[in-house]
GROMACS .gro file of C-alpha atoms in nm:
model
  343
    1MET     CA    1   0.664  -1.867  14.554
    2ALA     CA    2   0.307  -1.884  14.432
    3SER     CA    3   0.211  -2.216  14.276
    4SER     CA    4  -0.072  -2.445  14.179
    5VAL     CA    5  -0.123  -2.818  14.200
    6ASP     CA    6  -0.099  -3.091  13.936
    7ILE     CA    7   0.251  -3.030  13.802
    8GLU     CA    8   0.391  -3.340  13.634
    9LEU     CA    9   0.713  -3.496  13.757
   10ASP     CA   10   0.892  -3.459  13.423
   11ASN     CA   11   0.907  -3.244  13.115
   12ARG     CA   12   0.880  -3.410  12.774
   13GLN     CA   13   1.085  -3.234  12.508
   14TRP     CA   14   1.138  -3.287  12.135
   15VAL     CA   15   1.511  -3.235  12.071
   16LEU     CA   16   1.655  -3.188  11.720
   17ARG     CA   17   1.911  -3.462  11.656
   18ARG     CA   18   1.989  -3.416  11.286
   19ARG     CA   19   1.907  -3.180  11.003
   20PRO     CA   20   1.638  -3.332  10.782
   21VAL     CA   21   1.700  -3.411  10.419
   22GLY     CA   22   1.373  -3.364  10.231
   23MET     CA   23   1.058  -3.433  10.429
   24VAL     CA   24   1.079  -3.403  10.808
   25GLY     CA   25   1.089  -3.741  10.981
   26ASP     CA   26   1.013  -3.831  11.341
   27ASN     CA   27   1.364  -3.977  11.366
   28ASP     CA   28   1.514  -3.633  11.300
   29PHE     CA   29   1.407  -3.560  11.658
   30GLU     CA   30   1.418  -3.743  11.989
   31LEU     CA   31   1.144  -3.723  12.252
   32LEU     CA   32   1.319  -3.694  12.587
   33ARG     CA   33   1.202  -3.673  12.945
   34SER     CA   34   1.375  -3.412  13.158
   35PRO     CA   35   1.305  -3.267  13.503
   36VAL     CA   36   1.051  -2.988  13.518
   37PRO     CA   37   1.251  -2.661  13.516
   38GLU     CA   38   1.326  -2.513  13.857
   39LEU     CA   39   1.216  -2.157  13.922
   40GLY     CA   40   1.475  -1.884  13.954
   41PRO     CA   41   1.418  -1.572  14.162
   42SER     CA   42   1.222  -1.395  13.884
   43ASP     CA   43   1.090  -1.689  13.684
   44ALA     CA   44   0.744  -1.825  13.619
   45LEU     CA   45   0.673  -2.184  13.523
   46VAL     CA   46   0.442  -2.222  13.224
   47ARG     CA   47   0.258  -2.540  13.134
   48VAL     CA   48   0.227  -2.546  12.755
   49HIS     CA   49  -0.123  -2.629  12.633
   50TRP     CA   50  -0.105  -2.557  12.259
   51LEU     CA   51   0.168  -2.551  11.995
   52GLY     CA   52   0.135  -2.363  11.668
   53ILE     CA   53   0.284  -2.540  11.365
   54ASP     CA   54   0.392  -2.338  11.061
   55PRO     CA   55   0.575  -2.425  10.736
   56THR     CA   56   0.853  -2.181  10.820
   57GLN     CA   57   0.957  -2.410  11.105
   58ARG     CA   58   1.088  -2.651  10.842
   59SER     CA   59   1.326  -2.382  10.714
   60TRP     CA   60   1.462  -2.331  11.066
   61LEU     CA   61   1.598  -2.687  11.054
   62ASN     CA   62   1.834  -2.608  10.765
   63ASP     CA   63   2.191  -2.502  10.834
   64GLY     CA   64   2.195  -2.188  10.625
   65GLU     CA   65   2.104  -1.822  10.604
   66ASN     CA   66   1.748  -1.737  10.701
   67TYR     CA   67   1.559  -1.456  10.869
   68ILE     CA   68   1.618  -1.634  11.201
   69ASP     CA   69   1.907  -1.854  11.314
   70PRO     CA   70   1.877  -2.231  11.257
   71VAL     CA   71   1.763  -2.443  11.549
   72PRO     CA   72   2.088  -2.576  11.701
   73LEU     CA   73   2.133  -2.951  11.707
   74ASP     CA   74   2.065  -3.123  12.040
   75THR     CA   75   1.833  -2.846  12.160
   76VAL     CA   76   1.457  -2.828  12.208
   77MET     CA   77   1.276  -2.764  11.879
   78ARG     CA   78   1.177  -2.400  11.847
   79GLY     CA   79   0.808  -2.327  11.812
   80SER     CA   80   0.533  -2.090  11.918
   81GLY     CA   81   0.268  -2.184  12.168
   82VAL     CA   82   0.042  -2.076  12.449
   83GLY     CA   83   0.031  -2.194  12.806
   84GLU     CA   84  -0.075  -2.122  13.162
   85VAL     CA   85   0.143  -2.002  13.448
   86VAL     CA   86   0.132  -2.275  13.714
   87ALA     CA   87   0.402  -2.146  13.952
   88SER     CA   88   0.565  -1.806  13.981
   89ASN     CA   89   0.830  -1.595  14.151
   90ASN     CA   90   0.755  -1.306  13.915
   91PRO     CA   91   0.474  -1.061  13.995
   92ASN     CA   92   0.435  -0.986  13.625
   93TYR     CA   93   0.326  -1.349  13.570
   94PRO     CA   94   0.059  -1.436  13.828
   95VAL     CA   95  -0.045  -1.799  13.858
   96GLY     CA   96  -0.335  -1.866  13.624
   97THR     CA   97  -0.219  -1.614  13.363
   98TRP     CA   98  -0.211  -1.727  13.001
   99VAL     CA   99   0.098  -1.640  12.797
  100ALA     CA  100   0.201  -1.675  12.434
  101GLY     CA  101   0.536  -1.685  12.259
  102MET     CA  102   0.824  -1.914  12.168
  103VAL     CA  103   0.768  -2.198  12.410
  104GLY     CA  104   0.937  -2.477  12.214
  105TRP     CA  105   0.813  -2.831  12.165
  106GLN     CA  106   0.784  -2.927  12.532
  107ASN     CA  107   0.544  -2.952  12.824
  108TYR     CA  108   0.697  -2.678  13.040
  109VAL     CA  109   0.898  -2.361  12.985
  110LEU     CA  110   1.023  -2.082  13.209
  111ALA     CA  111   0.910  -1.724  13.155
  112SER     CA  112   1.104  -1.426  13.285
  113GLU     CA  113   1.040  -1.137  13.046
  114GLN     CA  114   0.806  -1.022  12.772
  115GLY     CA  115   0.888  -0.870  12.434
  116LEU     CA  116   0.940  -1.006  12.084
  117PHE     CA  117   1.110  -1.329  12.190
  118GLY     CA  118   0.970  -1.348  12.541
  119LEU     CA  119   0.640  -1.482  12.667
  120ASN     CA  120   0.367  -1.220  12.654
  121ILE     CA  121   0.048  -1.216  12.857
  122VAL     CA  122  -0.266  -1.292  12.658
  123PRO     CA  123  -0.507  -0.997  12.687
  124ASP     CA  124  -0.828  -1.051  12.881
  125GLY     CA  125  -1.114  -1.175  12.668
  126VAL     CA  126  -0.889  -1.312  12.391
  127ASP     CA  127  -0.896  -1.683  12.310
  128PRO     CA  128  -0.532  -1.784  12.376
  129LYS     CA  129  -0.524  -1.991  12.056
  130LEU     CA  130  -0.581  -1.674  11.851
  131MET     CA  131  -0.232  -1.564  11.957
  132LEU     CA  132  -0.103  -1.845  11.735
  133SER     CA  133  -0.309  -1.752  11.429
  134LEU     CA  134  -0.498  -1.426  11.384
  135LEU     CA  135  -0.289  -1.231  11.639
  136GLY     CA  136   0.034  -1.418  11.573
  137VAL     CA  137   0.275  -1.462  11.285
  138ASN     CA  138   0.001  -1.569  11.043
  139GLY     CA  139  -0.226  -1.271  11.095
  140LEU     CA  140   0.064  -1.025  11.101
  141THR     CA  141   0.211  -1.170  10.782
  142ALA     CA  142  -0.125  -1.162  10.607
  143TYR     CA  143  -0.191  -0.805  10.720
  144PHE     CA  144   0.137  -0.643  10.618
  145GLY     CA  145   0.164  -0.852  10.303
  146MET     CA  146  -0.180  -0.754  10.182
  147ILE     CA  147  -0.183  -0.393  10.310
  148ASP     CA  148   0.174  -0.277  10.252
  149ILE     CA  149   0.329  -0.503   9.990
  150GLY     CA  150   0.012  -0.582   9.794
  151ARG     CA  151  -0.152  -0.243   9.852
  152ALA     CA  152  -0.490  -0.411   9.798
  153GLY     CA  153  -0.779  -0.171   9.758
  154GLU     CA  154  -1.146  -0.163   9.676
  155GLY     CA  155  -1.223  -0.309   9.335
  156ASP     CA  156  -0.894  -0.497   9.299
  157THR     CA  157  -0.887  -0.857   9.185
  158VAL     CA  158  -0.678  -1.050   9.437
  159VAL     CA  159  -0.552  -1.407   9.412
  160VAL     CA  160  -0.427  -1.591   9.720
  161THR     CA  161  -0.242  -1.921   9.695
  162ALA     CA  162  -0.245  -2.173   9.982
  163ALA     CA  163  -0.568  -1.987  10.056
  164ALA     CA  164  -0.696  -2.244  10.306
  165GLY     CA  165  -0.376  -2.230  10.510
  166ALA     CA  166  -0.319  -2.034  10.828
  167THR     CA  167  -0.177  -1.725  10.656
  168GLY     CA  168  -0.355  -1.745  10.322
  169SER     CA  169  -0.697  -1.779  10.481
  170VAL     CA  170  -0.648  -1.456  10.674
  171ALA     CA  171  -0.495  -1.277  10.375
  172GLY     CA  172  -0.794  -1.361  10.155
  173GLN     CA  173  -1.042  -1.239  10.414
  174ILE     CA  174  -0.847  -0.917  10.467
  175ALA     CA  175  -0.875  -0.854  10.094
  176LYS     CA  176  -1.251  -0.913  10.112
  177ALA     CA  177  -1.277  -0.671  10.404
  178LEU     CA  178  -1.098  -0.412  10.189
  179GLY     CA  179  -1.357  -0.449   9.913
  180CYS     CA  180  -1.161  -0.670   9.674
  181ARG     CA  181  -1.280  -0.955   9.457
  182VAL     CA  182  -1.087  -1.253   9.588
  183ILE     CA  183  -0.990  -1.580   9.422
  184GLY     CA  184  -0.841  -1.850   9.643
  185ILE     CA  185  -0.630  -2.143   9.526
  186ALA     CA  186  -0.627  -2.455   9.745
  187GLY     CA  187  -0.597  -2.831   9.717
  188GLY     CA  188  -0.911  -3.043   9.721
  189PRO     CA  189  -1.287  -2.990   9.725
  190ASP     CA  190  -1.314  -2.963  10.106
  191LYS     CA  191  -1.069  -2.674  10.122
  192CYS     CA  192  -1.229  -2.501   9.827
  193ALA     CA  193  -1.574  -2.537   9.983
  194TRP     CA  194  -1.444  -2.382  10.305
  195LEU     CA  195  -1.304  -2.086  10.111
  196THR     CA  196  -1.634  -1.994   9.953
  197ASP     CA  197  -1.881  -2.114  10.219
  198GLN     CA  198  -1.699  -2.007  10.537
  199ALA     CA  199  -1.430  -1.755  10.443
  200GLY     CA  200  -1.655  -1.579  10.190
  201LEU     CA  201  -1.413  -1.574   9.897
  202ASP     CA  202  -1.565  -1.517   9.555
  203VAL     CA  203  -1.398  -1.803   9.366
  204ALA     CA  204  -1.203  -2.112   9.473
  205ILE     CA  205  -0.970  -2.301   9.238
  206ASP     CA  206  -0.874  -2.660   9.317
  207TYR     CA  207  -0.517  -2.695   9.192
  208LYS     CA  208  -0.529  -3.071   9.239
  209ASN     CA  209  -0.819  -3.121   9.001
  210GLU     CA  210  -0.829  -2.810   8.779
  211ASP     CA  211  -0.604  -2.631   8.531
  212VAL     CA  212  -0.502  -2.329   8.737
  213ARG     CA  213  -0.392  -2.116   8.444
  214VAL     CA  214  -0.716  -2.174   8.253
  215ARG     CA  215  -0.930  -2.111   8.561
  216LEU     CA  216  -0.742  -1.791   8.648
  217ALA     CA  217  -0.790  -1.656   8.298
  218ALA     CA  218  -1.164  -1.724   8.321
  219ALA     CA  219  -1.206  -1.596   8.677
  220ALA     CA  220  -0.993  -1.283   8.629
  221PRO     CA  221  -1.049  -1.174   8.267
  222GLU     CA  222  -0.913  -0.824   8.338
  223GLY     CA  223  -0.604  -0.967   8.504
  224ILE     CA  224  -0.483  -1.002   8.862
  225ASP     CA  225  -0.404  -0.684   9.058
  226VAL     CA  226  -0.257  -0.857   9.364
  227PHE     CA  227  -0.110  -1.209   9.362
  228PHE     CA  228  -0.041  -1.313   9.724
  229ASP     CA  229   0.177  -1.621   9.694
  230SER     CA  230   0.283  -1.871   9.958
  231VAL     CA  231   0.349  -2.158   9.717
  232GLY     CA  232   0.588  -2.076   9.433
  233GLY     CA  233   0.659  -2.327   9.157
  234PRO     CA  234   0.415  -2.377   8.869
  235ILE     CA  235   0.131  -2.199   9.048
  236LEU     CA  236   0.337  -1.881   9.071
  237ASP     CA  237   0.408  -1.913   8.698
  238ASP     CA  238   0.035  -1.948   8.632
  239GLY     CA  239  -0.029  -1.627   8.823
  240LEU     CA  240   0.246  -1.436   8.643
  241MET     CA  241   0.083  -1.522   8.311
  242ASN     CA  242  -0.239  -1.343   8.409
  243LEU     CA  243  -0.127  -1.019   8.575
  244ALA     CA  244  -0.302  -0.688   8.527
  245MET     CA  245  -0.106  -0.374   8.445
  246LYS     CA  246   0.087  -0.246   8.750
  247ALA     CA  247   0.014  -0.566   8.942
  248ARG     CA  248   0.176  -0.643   9.276
  249VAL     CA  249   0.309  -0.994   9.342
  250VAL     CA  250   0.355  -1.058   9.714
  251LEU     CA  251   0.611  -1.328   9.796
  252CYS     CA  252   0.502  -1.466  10.131
  253GLY     CA  253   0.648  -1.817  10.109
  254GLY     CA  254   0.732  -2.112   9.889
  255ILE     CA  255   0.573  -2.423  10.030
  256ALA     CA  256   0.614  -2.603   9.695
  257THR     CA  257   0.988  -2.620   9.770
  258GLY     CA  258   0.928  -2.802  10.097
  259TYR     CA  259   1.157  -2.544  10.259
  260THR     CA  260   1.441  -2.791  10.229
  261ALA     CA  261   1.806  -2.691  10.212
  262HIS     CA  262   1.815  -2.777   9.841
  263LEU     CA  263   1.592  -2.531   9.659
  264PRO     CA  264   1.504  -2.560   9.289
  265ALA     CA  265   1.785  -2.471   9.047
  266THR     CA  266   1.561  -2.237   8.846
  267GLY     CA  267   1.318  -1.965   8.939
  268PRO     CA  268   0.988  -1.863   8.774
  269CYS     CA  269   0.974  -1.927   8.402
  270ASN     CA  270   0.733  -1.642   8.334
  271TYR     CA  271   0.911  -1.363   8.518
  272LEU     CA  272   0.927  -1.146   8.205
  273ALA     CA  273   0.554  -1.088   8.252
  274LEU     CA  274   0.661  -0.848   8.526
  275THR     CA  275   0.825  -0.634   8.261
  276VAL     CA  276   0.540  -0.648   8.012
  277LYS     CA  277   0.284  -0.560   8.279
  278ARG     CA  278   0.510  -0.311   8.461
  279ALA     CA  279   0.445  -0.520   8.769
  280ARG     CA  280   0.635  -0.551   9.095
  281MET     CA  281   0.729  -0.869   9.283
  282GLU     CA  282   0.849  -0.824   9.640
  283GLY     CA  283   0.925  -1.040   9.940
  284PHE     CA  284   0.895  -0.940  10.304
  285ILE     CA  285   0.907  -1.067  10.663
  286PHE     CA  286   0.651  -0.959  10.921
  287LEU     CA  287   0.935  -0.864  11.158
  288ASP     CA  288   0.999  -0.565  10.930
  289TYR     CA  289   0.695  -0.398  11.086
  290LEU     CA  290   0.754  -0.427  11.461
  291ASP     CA  291   0.654  -0.069  11.528
  292ARG     CA  292   0.318  -0.124  11.360
  293PHE     CA  293   0.212  -0.441  11.539
  294PRO     CA  294  -0.045  -0.250  11.751
  295GLU     CA  295  -0.206  -0.116  11.433
  296ALA     CA  296  -0.231  -0.468  11.292
  297PHE     CA  297  -0.369  -0.615  11.615
  298GLY     CA  298  -0.637  -0.348  11.623
  299LYS     CA  299  -0.749  -0.396  11.263
  300LEU     CA  300  -0.739  -0.777  11.278
  301SER     CA  301  -0.931  -0.787  11.607
  302GLY     CA  302  -1.189  -0.549  11.467
  303TRP     CA  303  -1.248  -0.751  11.152
  304HIS     CA  304  -1.273  -1.067  11.359
  305ALA     CA  305  -1.526  -0.911  11.596
  306GLU     CA  306  -1.733  -0.797  11.296
  307GLY     CA  307  -1.733  -1.149  11.151
  308LYS     CA  308  -1.527  -1.045  10.850
  309ILE     CA  309  -1.247  -1.287  10.941
  310VAL     CA  310  -1.317  -1.640  11.059
  311ILE     CA  311  -1.043  -1.870  11.182
  312ALA     CA  312  -1.022  -2.240  11.101
  313GLU     CA  313  -0.816  -2.474  11.316
  314SER     CA  314  -0.686  -2.825  11.256
  315VAL     CA  315  -0.596  -3.003  11.580
  316VAL     CA  316  -0.382  -3.309  11.646
  317GLU     CA  317  -0.353  -3.460  11.991
  318GLY     CA  318  -0.044  -3.496  12.204
  319LEU     CA  319   0.307  -3.354  12.209
  320GLU     CA  320   0.426  -3.673  12.041
  321SER     CA  321   0.236  -3.564  11.727
  322ALA     CA  322   0.438  -3.245  11.669
  323PRO     CA  323   0.680  -3.379  11.401
  324SER     CA  324   0.399  -3.541  11.203
  325ALA     CA  325   0.195  -3.220  11.230
  326LEU     CA  326   0.481  -3.025  11.072
  327ARG     CA  327   0.516  -3.288  10.802
  328GLY     CA  328   0.143  -3.273  10.735
  329LEU     CA  329   0.161  -2.907  10.634
  330PHE     CA  330   0.355  -3.011  10.324
  331GLN     CA  331   0.110  -3.292  10.256
  332GLY     CA  332  -0.188  -3.056  10.261
  333THR     CA  333  -0.367  -3.212  10.557
  334ASN     CA  334  -0.472  -2.893  10.737
  335ILE     CA  335  -0.739  -2.628  10.692
  336GLY     CA  336  -0.643  -2.306  10.869
  337LYS     CA  337  -0.403  -2.310  11.161
  338GLN     CA  338  -0.238  -2.640  11.250
  339LEU     CA  339  -0.236  -2.681  11.628
  340VAL     CA  340  -0.105  -2.948  11.861
  341ARG     CA  341  -0.294  -2.997  12.185
  342VAL     CA  342   0.000  -3.080  12.411
  343ARG     CA  343  -0.180  -3.254  12.700
   0.00000   0.00000   0.00000
């Protein structure tokens, strides 16, 4: 067995104890201390350094149909992350290698195989944290949502909601790279300033302090060609009222619902605008495009290297902060990717 020094004596783990009602609370989980996992004949021990926090993790806590099974009660909370191999019986995972994947909310995890739900080696020269944002679920969702569902092209007017979030920020910059005019909707002056000053979007609308429908009409007088929505609720209705002919509405998420088990009783009020404008509204999951992941990685990496996509990160310290970090996504505390520095 190959190993390194400085392995802690225990493994802290956040275990799901009950299914949240409404906002996630720390008492929905329990922070336990367990022994560090023992290596099997083909295992590698990974010390987790970073956790990625995404709104969709809230939906995994509900006991109902989803694109992925609910997190079982009394098990470690599911979550993506990156870490370093600190001991290994597997030649595919040398000590010192960085890996990314579903590590769970804990200090240590065993790796035995790669693939979609395994732990994959971070390519040389890539910042491991990018595997949780640009080259992870956020970047993939933004890419396929904007390219395939939105079919954004040069000269289009594109609106992105939750535009300062981990997925929206990448989606807006992809649209800019494609030659679109991009309007971002976010909450608060700091986020809006980041959208125009750092991400390079053309217009930023502060939904907390501005009338979104009025601002959209002024900023997109010819209508919206692509409405990339991660929010739902009244903001989706505002977008539907200002569509261009043959518009594409991309349903990426619905953070306004809180992703609780009890969704609103009614849908969009202005859905008939889809008929009048001969528009299309479509949902998708990035997992629909497994065979095209290499294409997405190549394009996203290229745009990033050219400076056409910048990545913002919001960091909280300590594994104990994971539940509050998830809660904070629904309180609008983050710009870009929400990360937890585990150690």
